[in-house]
Coordinates of C-alpha atoms in Angstrom, one line a residue:
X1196 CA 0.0 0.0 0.0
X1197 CA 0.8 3.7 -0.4
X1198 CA 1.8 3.6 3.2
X1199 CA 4.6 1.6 3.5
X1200 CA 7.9 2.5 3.8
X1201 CA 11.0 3.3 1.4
X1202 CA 13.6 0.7 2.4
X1203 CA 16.7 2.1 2.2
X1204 CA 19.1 0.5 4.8
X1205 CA 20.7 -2.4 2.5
X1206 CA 17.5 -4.5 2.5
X1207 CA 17.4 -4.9 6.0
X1208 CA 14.5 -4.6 8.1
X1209 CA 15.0 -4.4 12.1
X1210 CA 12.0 -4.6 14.0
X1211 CA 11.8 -5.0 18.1
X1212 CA 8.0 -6.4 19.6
X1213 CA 8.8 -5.1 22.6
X1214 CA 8.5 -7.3 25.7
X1215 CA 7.0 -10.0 27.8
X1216 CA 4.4 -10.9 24.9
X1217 CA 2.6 -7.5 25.7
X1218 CA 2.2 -7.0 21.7
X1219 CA 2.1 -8.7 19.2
X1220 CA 4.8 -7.5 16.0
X1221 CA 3.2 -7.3 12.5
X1222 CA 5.7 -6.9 9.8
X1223 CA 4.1 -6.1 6.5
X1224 CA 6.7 -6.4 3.9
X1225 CA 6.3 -5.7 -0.5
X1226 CA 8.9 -7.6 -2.2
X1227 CA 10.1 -6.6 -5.9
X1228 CA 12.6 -8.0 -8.5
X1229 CA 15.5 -6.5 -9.3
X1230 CA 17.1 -5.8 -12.9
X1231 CA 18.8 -9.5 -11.9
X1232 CA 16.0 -11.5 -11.0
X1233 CA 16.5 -11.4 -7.6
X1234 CA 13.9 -10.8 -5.2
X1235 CA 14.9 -7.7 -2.4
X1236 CA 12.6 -6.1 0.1
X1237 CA 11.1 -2.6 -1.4
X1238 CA 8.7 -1.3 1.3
X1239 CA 7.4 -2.5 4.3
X1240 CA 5.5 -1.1 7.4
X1241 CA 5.7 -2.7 11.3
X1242 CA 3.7 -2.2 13.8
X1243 CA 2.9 -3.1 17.3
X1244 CA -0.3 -5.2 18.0
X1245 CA -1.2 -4.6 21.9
X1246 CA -2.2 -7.7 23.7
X1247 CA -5.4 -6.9 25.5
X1248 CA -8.5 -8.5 27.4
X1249 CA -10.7 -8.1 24.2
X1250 CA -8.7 -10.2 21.6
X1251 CA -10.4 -13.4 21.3
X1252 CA -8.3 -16.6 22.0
X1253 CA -7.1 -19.3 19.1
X1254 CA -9.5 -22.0 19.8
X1255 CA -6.8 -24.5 19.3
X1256 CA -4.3 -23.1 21.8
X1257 CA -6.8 -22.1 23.8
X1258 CA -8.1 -25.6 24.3
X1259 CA -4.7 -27.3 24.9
X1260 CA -4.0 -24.6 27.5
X1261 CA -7.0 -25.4 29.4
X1262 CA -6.7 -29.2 29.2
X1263 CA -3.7 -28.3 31.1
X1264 CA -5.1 -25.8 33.1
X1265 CA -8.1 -27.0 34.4
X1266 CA -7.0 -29.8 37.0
X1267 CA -4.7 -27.3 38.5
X1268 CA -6.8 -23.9 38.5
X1269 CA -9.0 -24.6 41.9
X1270 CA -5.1 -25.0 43.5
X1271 CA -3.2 -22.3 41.5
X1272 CA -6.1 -19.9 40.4
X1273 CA -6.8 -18.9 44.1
X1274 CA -7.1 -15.5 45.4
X1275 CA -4.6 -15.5 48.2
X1276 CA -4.4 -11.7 48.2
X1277 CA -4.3 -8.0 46.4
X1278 CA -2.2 -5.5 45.6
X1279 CA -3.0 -2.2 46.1
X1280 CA -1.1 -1.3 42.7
X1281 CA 1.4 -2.9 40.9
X1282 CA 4.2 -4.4 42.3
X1283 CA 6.8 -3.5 40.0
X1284 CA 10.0 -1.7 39.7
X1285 CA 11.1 2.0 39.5
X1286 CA 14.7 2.3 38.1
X1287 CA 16.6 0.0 40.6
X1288 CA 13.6 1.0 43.1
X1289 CA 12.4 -2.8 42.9
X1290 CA 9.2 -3.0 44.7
X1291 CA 9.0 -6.9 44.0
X1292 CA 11.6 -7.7 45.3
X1293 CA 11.1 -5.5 48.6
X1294 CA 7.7 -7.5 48.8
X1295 CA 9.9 -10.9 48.6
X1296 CA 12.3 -9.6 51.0
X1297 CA 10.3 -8.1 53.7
X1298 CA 7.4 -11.2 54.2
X1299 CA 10.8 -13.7 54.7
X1300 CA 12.1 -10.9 57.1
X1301 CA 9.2 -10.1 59.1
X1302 CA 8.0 -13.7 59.0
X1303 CA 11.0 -15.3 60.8
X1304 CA 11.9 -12.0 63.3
X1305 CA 15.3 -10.9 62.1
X1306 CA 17.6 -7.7 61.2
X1307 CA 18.3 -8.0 57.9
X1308 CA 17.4 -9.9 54.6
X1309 CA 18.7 -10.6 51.1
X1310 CA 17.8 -11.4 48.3
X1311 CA 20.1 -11.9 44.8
X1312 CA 19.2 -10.1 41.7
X1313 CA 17.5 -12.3 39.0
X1314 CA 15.6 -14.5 42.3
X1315 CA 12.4 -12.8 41.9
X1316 CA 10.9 -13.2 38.3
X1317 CA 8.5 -11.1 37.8
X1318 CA 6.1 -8.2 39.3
X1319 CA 2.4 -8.4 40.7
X1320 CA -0.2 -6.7 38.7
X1321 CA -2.8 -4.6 40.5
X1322 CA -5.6 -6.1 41.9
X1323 CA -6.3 -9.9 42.9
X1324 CA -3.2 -12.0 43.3
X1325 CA -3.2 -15.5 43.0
X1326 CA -0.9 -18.6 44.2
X1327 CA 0.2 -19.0 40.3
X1328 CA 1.2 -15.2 40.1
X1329 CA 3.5 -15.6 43.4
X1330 CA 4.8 -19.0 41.5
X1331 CA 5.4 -17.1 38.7
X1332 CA 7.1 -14.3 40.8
X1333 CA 9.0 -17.0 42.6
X1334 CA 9.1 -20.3 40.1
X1335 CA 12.4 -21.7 42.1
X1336 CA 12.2 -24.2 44.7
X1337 CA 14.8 -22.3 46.9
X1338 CA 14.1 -22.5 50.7
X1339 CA 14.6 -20.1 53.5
X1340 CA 18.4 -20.0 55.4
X1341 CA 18.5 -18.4 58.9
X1342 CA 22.0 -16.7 59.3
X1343 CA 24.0 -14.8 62.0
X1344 CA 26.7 -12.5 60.9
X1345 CA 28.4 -9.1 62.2
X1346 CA 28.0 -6.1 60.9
X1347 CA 32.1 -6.0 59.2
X1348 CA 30.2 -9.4 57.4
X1349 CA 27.1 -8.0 56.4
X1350 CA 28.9 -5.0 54.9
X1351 CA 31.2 -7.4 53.0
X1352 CA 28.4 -8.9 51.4
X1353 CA 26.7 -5.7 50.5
X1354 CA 29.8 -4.6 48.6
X1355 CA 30.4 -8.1 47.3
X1356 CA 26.7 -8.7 46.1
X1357 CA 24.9 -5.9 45.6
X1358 CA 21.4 -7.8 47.2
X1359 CA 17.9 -6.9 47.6
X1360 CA 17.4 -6.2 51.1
X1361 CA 15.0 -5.7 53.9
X1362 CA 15.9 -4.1 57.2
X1363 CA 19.1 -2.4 55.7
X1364 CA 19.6 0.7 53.7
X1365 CA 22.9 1.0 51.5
X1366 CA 24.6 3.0 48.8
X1367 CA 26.9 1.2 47.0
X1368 CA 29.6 3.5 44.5
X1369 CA 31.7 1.8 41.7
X1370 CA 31.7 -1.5 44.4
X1371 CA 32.2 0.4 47.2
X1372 CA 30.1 0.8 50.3
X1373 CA 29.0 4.5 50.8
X1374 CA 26.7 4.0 54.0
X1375 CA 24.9 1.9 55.5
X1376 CA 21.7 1.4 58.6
X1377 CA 20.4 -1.8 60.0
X1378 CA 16.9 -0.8 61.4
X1379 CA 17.8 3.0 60.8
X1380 CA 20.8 2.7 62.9
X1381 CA 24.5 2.9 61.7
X1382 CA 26.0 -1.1 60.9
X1383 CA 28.0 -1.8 64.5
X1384 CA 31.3 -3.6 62.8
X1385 CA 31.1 -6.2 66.0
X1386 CA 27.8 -6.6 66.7
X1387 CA 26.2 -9.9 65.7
X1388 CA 22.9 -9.5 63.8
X1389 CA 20.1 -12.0 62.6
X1390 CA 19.4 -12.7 59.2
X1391 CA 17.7 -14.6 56.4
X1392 CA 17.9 -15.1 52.9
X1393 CA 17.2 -18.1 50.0
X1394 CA 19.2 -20.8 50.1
X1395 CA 20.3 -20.2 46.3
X1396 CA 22.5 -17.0 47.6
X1397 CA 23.5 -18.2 51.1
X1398 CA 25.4 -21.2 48.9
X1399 CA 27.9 -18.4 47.6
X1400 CA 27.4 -15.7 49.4
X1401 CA 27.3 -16.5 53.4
X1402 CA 30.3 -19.0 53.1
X1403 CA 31.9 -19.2 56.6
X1404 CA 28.5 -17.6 58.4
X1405 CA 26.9 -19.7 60.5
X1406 CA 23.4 -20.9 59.0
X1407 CA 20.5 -23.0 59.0
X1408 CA 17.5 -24.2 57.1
X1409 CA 14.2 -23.7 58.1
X1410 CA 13.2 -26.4 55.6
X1411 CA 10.4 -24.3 54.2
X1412 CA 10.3 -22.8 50.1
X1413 CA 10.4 -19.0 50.3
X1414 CA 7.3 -19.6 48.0
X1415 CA 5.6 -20.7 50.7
X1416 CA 6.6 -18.4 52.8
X1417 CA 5.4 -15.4 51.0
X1418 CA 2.1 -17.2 50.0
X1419 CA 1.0 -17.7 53.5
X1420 CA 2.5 -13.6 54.3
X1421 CA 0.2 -12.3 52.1
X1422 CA -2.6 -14.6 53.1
X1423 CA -2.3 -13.0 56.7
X1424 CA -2.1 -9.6 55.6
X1425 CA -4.3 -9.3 53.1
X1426 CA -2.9 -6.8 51.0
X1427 CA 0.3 -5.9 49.4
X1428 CA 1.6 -2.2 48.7
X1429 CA 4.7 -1.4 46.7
X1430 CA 7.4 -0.1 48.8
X1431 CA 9.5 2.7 47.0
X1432 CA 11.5 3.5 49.1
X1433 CA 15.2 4.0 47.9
X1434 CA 16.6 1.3 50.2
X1435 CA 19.0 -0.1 47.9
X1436 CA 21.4 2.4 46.0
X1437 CA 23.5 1.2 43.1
X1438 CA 25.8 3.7 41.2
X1439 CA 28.6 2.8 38.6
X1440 CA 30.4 -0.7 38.9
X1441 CA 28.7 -2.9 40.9
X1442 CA 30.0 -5.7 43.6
X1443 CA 32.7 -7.4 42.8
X1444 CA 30.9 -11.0 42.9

């Protein structure tokens, strides 16, 4: 049509859909012969496609999702909770993760938590939350490790690992530790504190820290956390500060 594009960029089209199958990319292309024979692209027009409520579903994949669906959803399609907006990130200002962190905190009582970037997957959406969404926030079957360490320790493994936390607020500069509070107090080098994390980061990062396993999947922990509170706000709060180089793990 008279609305697609001159292609002028070697016969190469470069498109980007985005992310997280939120649209759909349509590519229309108009091929045309050359003096040769050969066939090269001459116009072509992309566009985005936005994945909403109202589009119907392919019957086809539609029924061999459900076949799959359908003995799980009375398990995995319960409400356990809502968020009061979505759970998501600002910048490094990662709200989901600051969920994750403070249910494993204030369920087991201790100073401080951490959790390791790329351990929770994905954000909550507004509204009803159900056990799949915290699955899919949390797919891994890591459990929760009790810890004690001092504060000289703790700010080791701030500058070492850059975590998510809960209890602590940090600024780390080009992998270097610019300040930190346990419970809006200074970190006391001697002083021992109590801590949790997954068991996924405590296997490389709390090496020579005395531990143990409470034997339960994070998961579950946050599951039942939200079940008791009801609710879930994002917290925005600026408690982890990232700037240049990161740790040196």
């Amino acid at each position: 049509g008279d609305d697609l594009k001159q292609n002028d960029v070697n016969g190469t089209v470069i498109v980007q859909a985005f992310q997280w199958g939120g649209e759909l990319g349509r590519l229309d292309l108009l091929f045309e012969r050359d003096g040769t024979g050969a066939w090269r692209v001459s116009r072509y027009r992309a566009r985005l496609v936005p994945i909403t409520p109202g589009m119907p579903a392919e019957p086809m994949v539609a029924s061999v999702v459900d076949k799959f669906w359908q003995p799980i959803a009375a398990r995995y399609g319960e409400v356990v909770g809502r968020a009061t907006a979505d759970v998501s990130s600002r910048g490094d200002d990662a709200a989901a993760y600051h969920f994750v962190a403070d249910a494993v905190r204030e369920t087991y009582n201790v100073d401080v938590e951490f959790e390791n970037s790329g351990g929770v997957r994905a954000p909550l959406v507004a509204g009803d939350v159900t056990r799949a969404d915290l699955i899919t926030m949390d797919p891994f079957d890591n459990t929760v490790i009790l810890f004690k360490a001092t504060g000289a320790q703790i700010k080791e493994i701030l500058a070492r690992h850059a975590p998510y936390v809960s209890g602590v607020r940090y600024r780390l500069v080009d992998g270097k530790l610019d300040g930190a509070t346990i419970g809006g107090q200074p970190v006391d080098d001697a002083r021992v504190y109590t801590g949790a994390t997954n068991s996924y980061f405590a296997g490389f990062a709390l090496k020579g820290i005395a531990q143990e396993t409470t034997g339960r999947l994070r998961v579950d922990v946050i599951t039942t956390y939200l079940k008791s509170k009801g609710t879930v706000t994002p917290a925005y709060d600026g408690r982890r500060v990232v700037i240049g180089r990161r740790g040196r793990s």
